[in-house]
Amino acid sequence: MMATSSVVHLKGKHLLTLADFTGEEIEYLLKEAVKLKAKQKNKEPHPYLKGKTLAMIFEKASTRTRVSFEVGMHQLGGHALFLSKNDIQMGRGETIQDTAKILSGYVDGIMIRTFAHDIVEQLAAHSSIPIINGLTDDFHPCQVLADLLTIYEEKGYLAGNKLAYIGDGNNMAHSLMIGCAKVGIDCSIAAPIGYEPQASIVEKAKQIAADTGAVIHVTNDPKAAVHHADFVYTDVWASMGWEAEQQTREKAFAAYQVNQALMSYAKPNAGFLHCLPAHRGEEVTADIIDGPQSLVFQEAENRLHVQKALLAALLA
């Protein structure tokens, strides 16, 4: 079980990466997500954000991020305002600093899904309201909160599990290392040569793991990474913004497909995770993602519940 903690105060904090939160704060959010998920299933009203408004800035398109945040704000009694890059002046040259100050006077929080991570850092530096990173090229913390909730639901505990991530050392690999390190989950990353996660982020995750007893391991050998894993995770080989490299990446990642042969190195009933969208036949075979070990739709639904917990904690 997750450790029982005292009341955790998160109001007004930013979520730029999971390094911003303590392990206790992450576990608090997961416990609140469990409660909110039960309330929704039981059709119990929970308007904790009545009268609150969240601005959602999208410079990158999304299915799960937009729908989960918009529906989440509605279910919490608040309102979500969708802003594409063409809807606001930031897309026409207005500075991030000015955008942050102006929106701080209108809304109660900002969720942004963008490219360069320094955009969310600048937004946070100049705003007086909470900023939530809905995805950048370097980090995807909201997705990993959903992943951790799924692991907890399946196992009943976090620390002591092992997660193996197979594929590109991208924003998912970065956030999984940090999130796992924060809560004591061993995390092995297997990526082709030249596609490993950023060394500075690996080092940061290892520093965090030193305090929790987790093991962070990066390798070029997918079999070694998957060995004795409780959960096997992958992502598309060419993330948004890298589509021009699709053919090159298909060759580089050919040996990194999650299939029955690779899953045989994990524990017999290891769960399969994927942040979605998935390309069946590329990074994962259909029999795995659509098979009995797959948790991807439970994982996708959990985006809604953990983000509601996050919104309630930051904005209520």
PDB file of C-alpha atoms in Angstrom:
ATOM      1  CA  MET A   1       0.000   0.000   0.000  1.00  0.00           C
ATOM      2  CA  MET A   2       1.004   3.617  -0.364  1.00  0.00           C
ATOM      3  CA  ALA A   3       2.170   5.200   2.837  1.00  0.00           C
ATOM      4  CA  THR A   4      -0.437   7.144   4.807  1.00  0.00           C
ATOM      5  CA  SER A   5       0.580  10.777   4.934  1.00  0.00           C
ATOM      6  CA  SER A   6      -0.609  13.893   6.697  1.00  0.00           C
ATOM      7  CA  VAL A   7      -2.540  16.564   4.834  1.00  0.00           C
ATOM      8  CA  VAL A   8      -0.545  17.677   1.798  1.00  0.00           C
ATOM      9  CA  HIS A   9      -0.888  21.276   0.673  1.00  0.00           C
ATOM     10  CA  LEU A  10      -0.375  21.759  -3.067  1.00  0.00           C
ATOM     11  CA  LYS A  11      -2.459  24.868  -3.747  1.00  0.00           C
ATOM     12  CA  GLY A  12      -0.612  27.309  -5.968  1.00  0.00           C
ATOM     13  CA  LYS A  13       2.215  24.948  -6.974  1.00  0.00           C
ATOM     14  CA  HIS A  14       3.247  24.344 -10.576  1.00  0.00           C
ATOM     15  CA  LEU A  15       3.646  20.929 -12.198  1.00  0.00           C
ATOM     16  CA  LEU A  16       6.394  21.297 -14.786  1.00  0.00           C
ATOM     17  CA  THR A  17       8.017  17.912 -14.105  1.00  0.00           C
ATOM     18  CA  LEU A  18       7.445  15.296 -11.425  1.00  0.00           C
ATOM     19  CA  ALA A  19      10.718  16.451  -9.881  1.00  0.00           C
ATOM     20  CA  ASP A  20       8.648  19.421  -8.641  1.00  0.00           C
ATOM     21  CA  PHE A  21       6.695  17.141  -6.284  1.00  0.00           C
ATOM     22  CA  THR A  22       7.839  14.967  -3.397  1.00  0.00           C
ATOM     23  CA  GLY A  23       7.058  11.269  -3.310  1.00  0.00           C
ATOM     24  CA  GLU A  24       4.543  12.013  -0.549  1.00  0.00           C
ATOM     25  CA  GLU A  25       2.798  14.597  -2.731  1.00  0.00           C
ATOM     26  CA  ILE A  26       2.610  12.179  -5.667  1.00  0.00           C
ATOM     27  CA  GLU A  27       1.152   9.454  -3.457  1.00  0.00           C
ATOM     28  CA  TYR A  28      -1.355  11.963  -2.073  1.00  0.00           C
ATOM     29  CA  LEU A  29      -2.510  12.771  -5.613  1.00  0.00           C
ATOM     30  CA  LEU A  30      -2.874   9.077  -6.434  1.00  0.00           C
ATOM     31  CA  LYS A  31      -4.969   8.446  -3.318  1.00  0.00           C
ATOM     32  CA  GLU A  32      -7.177  11.414  -4.172  1.00  0.00           C
ATOM     33  CA  ALA A  33      -7.518  10.074  -7.726  1.00  0.00           C
ATOM     34  CA  VAL A  34      -8.735   6.740  -6.343  1.00  0.00           C
ATOM     35  CA  LYS A  35     -11.402   8.597  -4.335  1.00  0.00           C
ATOM     36  CA  LEU A  36     -12.472  10.731  -7.298  1.00  0.00           C
ATOM     37  CA  LYS A  37     -12.646   7.700  -9.571  1.00  0.00           C
ATOM     38  CA  ALA A  38     -14.967   5.993  -7.070  1.00  0.00           C
ATOM     39  CA  LYS A  39     -17.124   9.116  -6.834  1.00  0.00           C
ATOM     40  CA  GLN A  40     -17.503   9.229 -10.597  1.00  0.00           C
ATOM     41  CA  LYS A  41     -18.355   5.521 -10.832  1.00  0.00           C
ATOM     42  CA  ASN A  42     -20.959   5.997  -8.075  1.00  0.00           C
ATOM     43  CA  LYS A  43     -22.286   9.155  -9.758  1.00  0.00           C
ATOM     44  CA  GLU A  44     -21.559  11.248  -6.661  1.00  0.00           C
ATOM     45  CA  PRO A  45     -21.243  14.976  -7.447  1.00  0.00           C
ATOM     46  CA  HIS A  46     -17.854  16.487  -6.582  1.00  0.00           C
ATOM     47  CA  PRO A  47     -17.926  20.180  -7.635  1.00  0.00           C
ATOM     48  CA  TYR A  48     -14.690  21.112  -5.870  1.00  0.00           C
ATOM     49  CA  LEU A  49     -13.801  23.711  -8.513  1.00  0.00           C
ATOM     50  CA  LYS A  50     -17.129  25.494  -8.869  1.00  0.00           C
ATOM     51  CA  GLY A  51     -16.483  28.913 -10.384  1.00  0.00           C
ATOM     52  CA  LYS A  52     -12.892  28.076 -11.372  1.00  0.00           C
ATOM     53  CA  THR A  53     -11.550  28.353 -14.933  1.00  0.00           C
ATOM     54  CA  LEU A  54      -8.626  26.543 -16.542  1.00  0.00           C
ATOM     55  CA  ALA A  55      -7.006  27.930 -19.698  1.00  0.00           C
ATOM     56  CA  MET A  56      -5.759  25.118 -21.941  1.00  0.00           C
ATOM     57  CA  ILE A  57      -3.090  26.203 -24.439  1.00  0.00           C
ATOM     58  CA  PHE A  58      -2.434  23.713 -27.221  1.00  0.00           C
ATOM     59  CA  GLU A  59       0.516  24.158 -29.545  1.00  0.00           C
ATOM     60  CA  LYS A  60       0.510  20.364 -30.039  1.00  0.00           C
ATOM     61  CA  ALA A  61      -2.698  18.519 -30.869  1.00  0.00           C
ATOM     62  CA  SER A  62      -4.050  15.873 -28.510  1.00  0.00           C
ATOM     63  CA  THR A  63      -6.946  13.513 -27.896  1.00  0.00           C
ATOM     64  CA  ARG A  64      -6.429  12.328 -24.311  1.00  0.00           C
ATOM     65  CA  THR A  65      -4.967  15.556 -22.903  1.00  0.00           C
ATOM     66  CA  ARG A  66      -7.699  17.832 -24.210  1.00  0.00           C
ATOM     67  CA  VAL A  67     -10.639  15.555 -23.444  1.00  0.00           C
ATOM     68  CA  SER A  68      -9.439  14.506 -19.990  1.00  0.00           C
ATOM     69  CA  PHE A  69      -8.706  18.045 -18.800  1.00  0.00           C
ATOM     70  CA  GLU A  70     -11.883  19.498 -20.306  1.00  0.00           C
ATOM     71  CA  VAL A  71     -14.129  16.751 -18.960  1.00  0.00           C
ATOM     72  CA  GLY A  72     -12.274  16.807 -15.646  1.00  0.00           C
ATOM     73  CA  MET A  73     -12.896  20.511 -15.119  1.00  0.00           C
ATOM     74  CA  HIS A  74     -16.569  20.030 -16.012  1.00  0.00           C
ATOM     75  CA  GLN A  75     -16.978  17.163 -13.545  1.00  0.00           C
ATOM     76  CA  LEU A  76     -15.285  19.260 -10.838  1.00  0.00           C
ATOM     77  CA  GLY A  77     -17.797  22.057 -11.460  1.00  0.00           C
ATOM     78  CA  GLY A  78     -15.383  24.376 -13.235  1.00  0.00           C
ATOM     79  CA  HIS A  79     -14.824  25.490 -16.805  1.00  0.00           C
ATOM     80  CA  ALA A  80     -12.048  24.734 -19.297  1.00  0.00           C
ATOM     81  CA  LEU A  81     -11.169  27.183 -22.060  1.00  0.00           C
ATOM     82  CA  PHE A  82      -9.492  25.704 -25.157  1.00  0.00           C
ATOM     83  CA  LEU A  83      -6.889  27.987 -26.749  1.00  0.00           C
ATOM     84  CA  SER A  84      -5.045  26.843 -29.849  1.00  0.00           C
ATOM     85  CA  LYS A  85      -1.878  28.624 -30.928  1.00  0.00           C
ATOM     86  CA  ASN A  86      -4.035  30.453 -33.484  1.00  0.00           C
ATOM     87  CA  ASP A  87      -6.500  31.640 -30.829  1.00  0.00           C
ATOM     88  CA  ILE A  88      -4.069  33.678 -28.750  1.00  0.00           C
ATOM     89  CA  GLN A  89      -1.516  36.343 -29.523  1.00  0.00           C
ATOM     90  CA  MET A  90       1.352  34.141 -28.311  1.00  0.00           C
ATOM     91  CA  GLY A  91       1.070  32.480 -31.708  1.00  0.00           C
ATOM     92  CA  ARG A  92       1.562  35.870 -33.360  1.00  0.00           C
ATOM     93  CA  GLY A  93       4.581  37.053 -31.427  1.00  0.00           C
ATOM     94  CA  GLU A  94       3.289  38.204 -28.031  1.00  0.00           C
ATOM     95  CA  THR A  95       5.860  37.262 -25.412  1.00  0.00           C
ATOM     96  CA  ILE A  96       5.367  34.339 -23.055  1.00  0.00           C
ATOM     97  CA  GLN A  97       5.896  36.753 -20.165  1.00  0.00           C
ATOM     98  CA  ASP A  98       3.029  38.991 -21.301  1.00  0.00           C
ATOM     99  CA  THR A  99       0.779  35.989 -21.941  1.00  0.00           C
ATOM    100  CA  ALA A 100       1.457  34.659 -18.437  1.00  0.00           C
ATOM    101  CA  LYS A 101       0.657  37.972 -16.763  1.00  0.00           C
ATOM    102  CA  ILE A 102      -2.491  38.585 -18.818  1.00  0.00           C
ATOM    103  CA  LEU A 103      -3.958  35.109 -18.338  1.00  0.00           C
ATOM    104  CA  SER A 104      -3.142  35.269 -14.613  1.00  0.00           C
ATOM    105  CA  GLY A 105      -5.701  38.058 -14.387  1.00  0.00           C
ATOM    106  CA  TYR A 106      -8.417  36.060 -16.151  1.00  0.00           C
ATOM    107  CA  VAL A 107      -8.198  32.403 -15.111  1.00  0.00           C
ATOM    108  CA  ASP A 108      -7.284  30.258 -12.112  1.00  0.00           C
ATOM    109  CA  GLY A 109      -4.762  27.978 -13.806  1.00  0.00           C
ATOM    110  CA  ILE A 110      -3.082  27.193 -17.123  1.00  0.00           C
ATOM    111  CA  MET A 111      -2.426  23.822 -18.726  1.00  0.00           C
ATOM    112  CA  ILE A 112      -0.120  24.021 -21.721  1.00  0.00           C
ATOM    113  CA  ARG A 113       0.875  21.375 -24.281  1.00  0.00           C
ATOM    114  CA  THR A 114       3.808  22.644 -26.306  1.00  0.00           C
ATOM    115  CA  PHE A 115       7.224  21.904 -27.787  1.00  0.00           C
ATOM    116  CA  ALA A 116      10.224  23.446 -25.969  1.00  0.00           C
ATOM    117  CA  HIS A 117      10.239  22.867 -22.214  1.00  0.00           C
ATOM    118  CA  ASP A 118      11.552  26.355 -21.521  1.00  0.00           C
ATOM    119  CA  ILE A 119       8.171  27.716 -22.656  1.00  0.00           C
ATOM    120  CA  VAL A 120       6.421  26.220 -19.615  1.00  0.00           C
ATOM    121  CA  GLU A 121       9.306  27.333 -17.398  1.00  0.00           C
ATOM    122  CA  GLN A 122       8.944  30.922 -18.611  1.00  0.00           C
ATOM    123  CA  LEU A 123       5.170  30.746 -18.245  1.00  0.00           C
ATOM    124  CA  ALA A 124       5.553  29.578 -14.640  1.00  0.00           C
ATOM    125  CA  ALA A 125       8.185  32.214 -13.861  1.00  0.00           C
ATOM    126  CA  HIS A 126       5.872  35.068 -14.887  1.00  0.00           C
ATOM    127  CA  SER A 127       2.443  33.821 -13.771  1.00  0.00           C
ATOM    128  CA  SER A 128       0.695  34.186 -10.443  1.00  0.00           C
ATOM    129  CA  ILE A 129      -1.423  31.061 -10.996  1.00  0.00           C
ATOM    130  CA  PRO A 130      -0.553  27.337 -11.238  1.00  0.00           C
ATOM    131  CA  ILE A 131       0.960  26.089 -14.499  1.00  0.00           C
ATOM    132  CA  ILE A 132       0.507  22.451 -15.530  1.00  0.00           C
ATOM    133  CA  ASN A 133       2.733  20.861 -18.146  1.00  0.00           C
ATOM    134  CA  GLY A 134       0.387  18.925 -20.450  1.00  0.00           C
ATOM    135  CA  LEU A 135       3.426  17.795 -22.498  1.00  0.00           C
ATOM    136  CA  THR A 136       6.694  19.217 -23.777  1.00  0.00           C
ATOM    137  CA  ASP A 137       9.457  17.690 -25.864  1.00  0.00           C
ATOM    138  CA  ASP A 138      11.281  16.815 -22.633  1.00  0.00           C
ATOM    139  CA  PHE A 139       8.579  15.797 -20.142  1.00  0.00           C
ATOM    140  CA  HIS A 140       5.047  14.378 -19.856  1.00  0.00           C
ATOM    141  CA  PRO A 141       4.298  14.336 -16.106  1.00  0.00           C
ATOM    142  CA  CYS A 142       0.503  14.020 -16.297  1.00  0.00           C
ATOM    143  CA  GLN A 143       0.797  10.803 -18.290  1.00  0.00           C
ATOM    144  CA  VAL A 144       3.136   9.292 -15.702  1.00  0.00           C
ATOM    145  CA  LEU A 145       0.719  10.135 -12.885  1.00  0.00           C
ATOM    146  CA  ALA A 146      -1.834   8.031 -14.767  1.00  0.00           C
ATOM    147  CA  ASP A 147       0.760   5.286 -15.231  1.00  0.00           C
ATOM    148  CA  LEU A 148       1.532   5.227 -11.514  1.00  0.00           C
ATOM    149  CA  LEU A 149      -2.165   5.089 -10.661  1.00  0.00           C
ATOM    150  CA  THR A 150      -2.562   2.105 -12.986  1.00  0.00           C
ATOM    151  CA  ILE A 151       0.398   0.323 -11.367  1.00  0.00           C
ATOM    152  CA  TYR A 152      -1.069   0.973  -7.920  1.00  0.00           C
ATOM    153  CA  GLU A 153      -4.495  -0.331  -8.959  1.00  0.00           C
ATOM    154  CA  GLU A 154      -2.958  -3.501 -10.381  1.00  0.00           C
ATOM    155  CA  LYS A 155      -0.472  -4.279  -7.614  1.00  0.00           C
ATOM    156  CA  GLY A 156      -1.766  -2.491  -4.534  1.00  0.00           C
ATOM    157  CA  TYR A 157       1.631  -0.898  -3.945  1.00  0.00           C
ATOM    158  CA  LEU A 158       4.247   1.163  -5.775  1.00  0.00           C
ATOM    159  CA  ALA A 159       7.710   0.707  -4.242  1.00  0.00           C
ATOM    160  CA  GLY A 160       9.303  -2.611  -5.153  1.00  0.00           C
ATOM    161  CA  ASN A 161       7.824  -2.914  -8.626  1.00  0.00           C
ATOM    162  CA  LYS A 162       9.976  -2.861 -11.753  1.00  0.00           C
ATOM    163  CA  LEU A 163       8.987  -1.007 -14.922  1.00  0.00           C
ATOM    164  CA  ALA A 164      10.840  -1.503 -18.212  1.00  0.00           C
ATOM    165  CA  TYR A 165      10.502   1.141 -20.919  1.00  0.00           C
ATOM    166  CA  ILE A 166      11.476   0.052 -24.434  1.00  0.00           C
ATOM    167  CA  GLY A 167      12.025   2.578 -27.234  1.00  0.00           C
ATOM    168  CA  ASP A 168      12.904   6.206 -27.759  1.00  0.00           C
ATOM    169  CA  GLY A 169      14.597   8.028 -24.878  1.00  0.00           C
ATOM    170  CA  ASN A 170      12.019  10.785 -25.168  1.00  0.00           C
ATOM    171  CA  ASN A 171       9.753  12.775 -22.855  1.00  0.00           C
ATOM    172  CA  MET A 172       8.059   9.561 -21.692  1.00  0.00           C
ATOM    173  CA  ALA A 173      11.362   7.927 -20.772  1.00  0.00           C
ATOM    174  CA  HIS A 174      12.406  11.072 -18.890  1.00  0.00           C
ATOM    175  CA  SER A 175       9.179  11.381 -16.917  1.00  0.00           C
ATOM    176  CA  LEU A 176       8.955   7.663 -16.165  1.00  0.00           C
ATOM    177  CA  MET A 177      12.463   7.659 -14.692  1.00  0.00           C
ATOM    178  CA  ILE A 178      11.690  10.607 -12.447  1.00  0.00           C
ATOM    179  CA  GLY A 179       8.210   9.421 -11.457  1.00  0.00           C
ATOM    180  CA  CYS A 180       9.406   5.892 -10.677  1.00  0.00           C
ATOM    181  CA  ALA A 181      12.384   7.192  -8.721  1.00  0.00           C
ATOM    182  CA  LYS A 182      10.120   9.416  -6.612  1.00  0.00           C
ATOM    183  CA  VAL A 183       7.953   6.494  -5.443  1.00  0.00           C
ATOM    184  CA  GLY A 184      10.542   3.704  -5.250  1.00  0.00           C
ATOM    185  CA  ILE A 185       9.847   1.828  -8.499  1.00  0.00           C
ATOM    186  CA  ASP A 186      12.850   0.368 -10.338  1.00  0.00           C
ATOM    187  CA  CYS A 187      12.961   1.698 -13.902  1.00  0.00           C
ATOM    188  CA  SER A 188      14.993   0.248 -16.787  1.00  0.00           C
ATOM    189  CA  ILE A 189      15.179   2.124 -20.087  1.00  0.00           C
ATOM    190  CA  ALA A 190      16.243   0.311 -23.278  1.00  0.00           C
ATOM    191  CA  ALA A 191      16.909   2.554 -26.280  1.00  0.00           C
ATOM    192  CA  PRO A 192      18.966   2.186 -29.459  1.00  0.00           C
ATOM    193  CA  ILE A 193      22.391   3.778 -29.635  1.00  0.00           C
ATOM    194  CA  GLY A 194      21.920   7.469 -30.348  1.00  0.00           C
ATOM    195  CA  TYR A 195      18.365   7.524 -28.974  1.00  0.00           C
ATOM    196  CA  GLU A 196      19.101   7.237 -25.247  1.00  0.00           C
ATOM    197  CA  PRO A 197      17.468   9.617 -22.759  1.00  0.00           C
ATOM    198  CA  GLN A 198      19.291  12.840 -21.926  1.00  0.00           C
ATOM    199  CA  ALA A 199      22.236  12.159 -19.639  1.00  0.00           C
ATOM    200  CA  SER A 200      21.411  15.070 -17.327  1.00  0.00           C
ATOM    201  CA  ILE A 201      17.877  13.746 -16.752  1.00  0.00           C
ATOM    202  CA  VAL A 202      19.186  10.209 -16.139  1.00  0.00           C
ATOM    203  CA  GLU A 203      21.542  11.636 -13.526  1.00  0.00           C
ATOM    204  CA  LYS A 204      18.699  13.616 -11.924  1.00  0.00           C
ATOM    205  CA  ALA A 205      16.560  10.471 -11.708  1.00  0.00           C
ATOM    206  CA  LYS A 206      19.429   8.526 -10.147  1.00  0.00           C
ATOM    207  CA  GLN A 207      19.908  11.245  -7.536  1.00  0.00           C
ATOM    208  CA  ILE A 208      16.217  11.046  -6.647  1.00  0.00           C
ATOM    209  CA  ALA A 209      16.351   7.238  -6.599  1.00  0.00           C
ATOM    210  CA  ALA A 210      19.212   7.311  -4.101  1.00  0.00           C
ATOM    211  CA  ASP A 211      16.722   8.606  -1.516  1.00  0.00           C
ATOM    212  CA  THR A 212      14.001   6.039  -2.244  1.00  0.00           C
ATOM    213  CA  GLY A 213      16.002   2.887  -2.946  1.00  0.00           C
ATOM    214  CA  ALA A 214      14.837   2.648  -6.556  1.00  0.00           C
ATOM    215  CA  VAL A 215      17.189   1.508  -9.313  1.00  0.00           C
ATOM    216  CA  ILE A 216      17.439   3.539 -12.545  1.00  0.00           C
ATOM    217  CA  HIS A 217      19.146   1.668 -15.380  1.00  0.00           C
ATOM    218  CA  VAL A 218      19.734   2.669 -19.016  1.00  0.00           C
ATOM    219  CA  THR A 219      20.825   0.081 -21.573  1.00  0.00           C
ATOM    220  CA  ASN A 220      20.794  -0.653 -25.299  1.00  0.00           C
ATOM    221  CA  ASP A 221      19.601  -4.230 -24.623  1.00  0.00           C
ATOM    222  CA  PRO A 222      15.785  -4.566 -24.498  1.00  0.00           C
ATOM    223  CA  LYS A 223      15.941  -8.121 -23.144  1.00  0.00           C
ATOM    224  CA  ALA A 224      18.091  -7.019 -20.220  1.00  0.00           C
ATOM    225  CA  ALA A 225      15.727  -4.138 -19.466  1.00  0.00           C
ATOM    226  CA  VAL A 226      12.621  -6.331 -19.532  1.00  0.00           C
ATOM    227  CA  HIS A 227      14.132  -9.099 -17.395  1.00  0.00           C
ATOM    228  CA  HIS A 228      11.862  -9.783 -14.405  1.00  0.00           C
ATOM    229  CA  ALA A 229       9.792  -6.626 -15.041  1.00  0.00           C
ATOM    230  CA  ASP A 230       6.329  -6.205 -13.544  1.00  0.00           C
ATOM    231  CA  PHE A 231       5.336  -3.747 -16.280  1.00  0.00           C
ATOM    232  CA  VAL A 232       6.588  -3.255 -19.831  1.00  0.00           C
ATOM    233  CA  TYR A 233       6.062   0.163 -21.432  1.00  0.00           C
ATOM    234  CA  THR A 234       6.617   1.554 -24.908  1.00  0.00           C
ATOM    235  CA  ASP A 235       5.836   4.601 -27.049  1.00  0.00           C
ATOM    236  CA  VAL A 236       5.741   5.379 -30.755  1.00  0.00           C
ATOM    237  CA  TRP A 237       9.114   5.396 -32.485  1.00  0.00           C
ATOM    238  CA  ALA A 238       8.609   8.833 -34.051  1.00  0.00           C
ATOM    239  CA  SER A 239       6.861  11.178 -31.635  1.00  0.00           C
ATOM    240  CA  MET A 240       5.063  14.343 -32.687  1.00  0.00           C
ATOM    241  CA  GLY A 241       7.566  16.616 -34.365  1.00  0.00           C
ATOM    242  CA  TRP A 242       9.831  13.761 -35.504  1.00  0.00           C
ATOM    243  CA  GLU A 243       7.652  12.354 -38.284  1.00  0.00           C
ATOM    244  CA  ALA A 244      10.265  13.208 -40.932  1.00  0.00           C
ATOM    245  CA  GLU A 245      12.545  10.614 -39.324  1.00  0.00           C
ATOM    246  CA  GLN A 246       9.950   7.815 -39.469  1.00  0.00           C
ATOM    247  CA  GLN A 247      11.804   5.564 -41.944  1.00  0.00           C
ATOM    248  CA  THR A 248      15.187   6.087 -40.280  1.00  0.00           C
ATOM    249  CA  ARG A 249      13.698   5.334 -36.882  1.00  0.00           C
ATOM    250  CA  GLU A 250      11.923   2.200 -38.118  1.00  0.00           C
ATOM    251  CA  LYS A 251      15.325   0.745 -38.975  1.00  0.00           C
ATOM    252  CA  ALA A 252      16.970   1.878 -35.745  1.00  0.00           C
ATOM    253  CA  PHE A 253      14.145   0.560 -33.555  1.00  0.00           C
ATOM    254  CA  ALA A 254      13.412  -2.723 -35.364  1.00  0.00           C
ATOM    255  CA  ALA A 255      14.850  -4.803 -32.511  1.00  0.00           C
ATOM    256  CA  TYR A 256      12.885  -2.816 -29.913  1.00  0.00           C
ATOM    257  CA  GLN A 257       9.377  -3.975 -30.749  1.00  0.00           C
ATOM    258  CA  VAL A 258       7.357  -5.204 -27.764  1.00  0.00           C
ATOM    259  CA  ASN A 259       6.091  -8.629 -28.809  1.00  0.00           C
ATOM    260  CA  GLN A 260       5.541 -12.052 -27.294  1.00  0.00           C
ATOM    261  CA  ALA A 261       9.239 -12.912 -27.550  1.00  0.00           C
ATOM    262  CA  LEU A 262      10.297  -9.803 -25.630  1.00  0.00           C
ATOM    263  CA  MET A 263       7.486 -10.094 -23.081  1.00  0.00           C
ATOM    264  CA  SER A 264       8.684 -13.621 -22.253  1.00  0.00           C
ATOM    265  CA  TYR A 265      11.665 -12.052 -20.428  1.00  0.00           C
ATOM    266  CA  ALA A 266       9.327 -10.184 -18.057  1.00  0.00           C
ATOM    267  CA  LYS A 267       7.375 -11.726 -15.205  1.00  0.00           C
ATOM    268  CA  PRO A 268       4.705 -14.184 -16.436  1.00  0.00           C
ATOM    269  CA  ASN A 269       1.780 -11.816 -15.854  1.00  0.00           C
ATOM    270  CA  ALA A 270       3.579  -8.533 -16.517  1.00  0.00           C
ATOM    271  CA  GLY A 271       1.276  -5.689 -17.493  1.00  0.00           C
ATOM    272  CA  PHE A 272       1.706  -3.822 -20.761  1.00  0.00           C
ATOM    273  CA  LEU A 273       1.511  -0.011 -20.773  1.00  0.00           C
ATOM    274  CA  HIS A 274       1.507   2.556 -23.580  1.00  0.00           C
ATOM    275  CA  CYS A 275       0.820   6.307 -23.455  1.00  0.00           C
ATOM    276  CA  LEU A 276      -1.081   6.130 -26.787  1.00  0.00           C
ATOM    277  CA  PRO A 277      -1.671   6.681 -29.638  1.00  0.00           C
ATOM    278  CA  ALA A 278      -0.144   3.347 -30.682  1.00  0.00           C
ATOM    279  CA  HIS A 279       1.052   2.069 -34.027  1.00  0.00           C
ATOM    280  CA  ARG A 280       0.228  -1.633 -34.002  1.00  0.00           C
ATOM    281  CA  GLY A 281       2.847  -3.610 -35.867  1.00  0.00           C
ATOM    282  CA  GLU A 282       5.565  -1.045 -35.153  1.00  0.00           C
ATOM    283  CA  GLU A 283       6.513  -0.458 -31.507  1.00  0.00           C
ATOM    284  CA  VAL A 284       4.077  -3.136 -30.299  1.00  0.00           C
ATOM    285  CA  THR A 285       2.315  -6.101 -31.873  1.00  0.00           C
ATOM    286  CA  ALA A 286      -1.480  -6.246 -31.904  1.00  0.00           C
ATOM    287  CA  ASP A 287      -1.582  -9.436 -29.833  1.00  0.00           C
ATOM    288  CA  ILE A 288       0.168  -7.627 -26.961  1.00  0.00           C
ATOM    289  CA  ILE A 289      -1.689  -4.313 -26.939  1.00  0.00           C
ATOM    290  CA  ASP A 290      -5.045  -6.014 -27.512  1.00  0.00           C
ATOM    291  CA  GLY A 291      -4.245  -9.033 -25.347  1.00  0.00           C
ATOM    292  CA  PRO A 292      -4.970  -9.940 -21.704  1.00  0.00           C
ATOM    293  CA  GLN A 293      -1.798  -8.312 -20.347  1.00  0.00           C
ATOM    294  CA  SER A 294      -2.639  -4.908 -21.814  1.00  0.00           C
ATOM    295  CA  LEU A 295      -3.668  -2.152 -19.409  1.00  0.00           C
ATOM    296  CA  VAL A 296      -3.658   0.678 -21.940  1.00  0.00           C
ATOM    297  CA  PHE A 297      -7.336   1.628 -21.787  1.00  0.00           C
ATOM    298  CA  GLN A 298      -7.436   1.560 -17.995  1.00  0.00           C
ATOM    299  CA  GLU A 299      -4.260   3.653 -18.131  1.00  0.00           C
ATOM    300  CA  ALA A 300      -5.820   6.113 -20.609  1.00  0.00           C
ATOM    301  CA  GLU A 301      -8.954   6.511 -18.479  1.00  0.00           C
ATOM    302  CA  ASN A 302      -6.775   7.192 -15.461  1.00  0.00           C
ATOM    303  CA  ARG A 303      -5.561  10.381 -17.138  1.00  0.00           C
ATOM    304  CA  LEU A 304      -8.971  11.822 -16.230  1.00  0.00           C
ATOM    305  CA  HIS A 305      -8.872  10.789 -12.593  1.00  0.00           C
ATOM    306  CA  VAL A 306      -5.311  11.840 -11.738  1.00  0.00           C
ATOM    307  CA  GLN A 307      -5.737  15.152 -13.526  1.00  0.00           C
ATOM    308  CA  LYS A 308      -8.906  15.829 -11.560  1.00  0.00           C
ATOM    309  CA  ALA A 309      -6.960  15.137  -8.370  1.00  0.00           C
ATOM    310  CA  LEU A 310      -4.195  17.441  -9.597  1.00  0.00           C
ATOM    311  CA  LEU A 311      -6.595  20.233 -10.546  1.00  0.00           C
ATOM    312  CA  ALA A 312      -8.447  20.006  -7.242  1.00  0.00           C
ATOM    313  CA  ALA A 313      -5.165  20.098  -5.308  1.00  0.00           C
ATOM    314  CA  LEU A 314      -3.696  23.047  -7.222  1.00  0.00           C
ATOM    315  CA  LEU A 315      -6.796  25.187  -7.759  1.00  0.00           C
ATOM    316  CA  ALA A 316      -9.298  24.442  -4.971  1.00  0.00           C
TER     317      ALA A 316
END
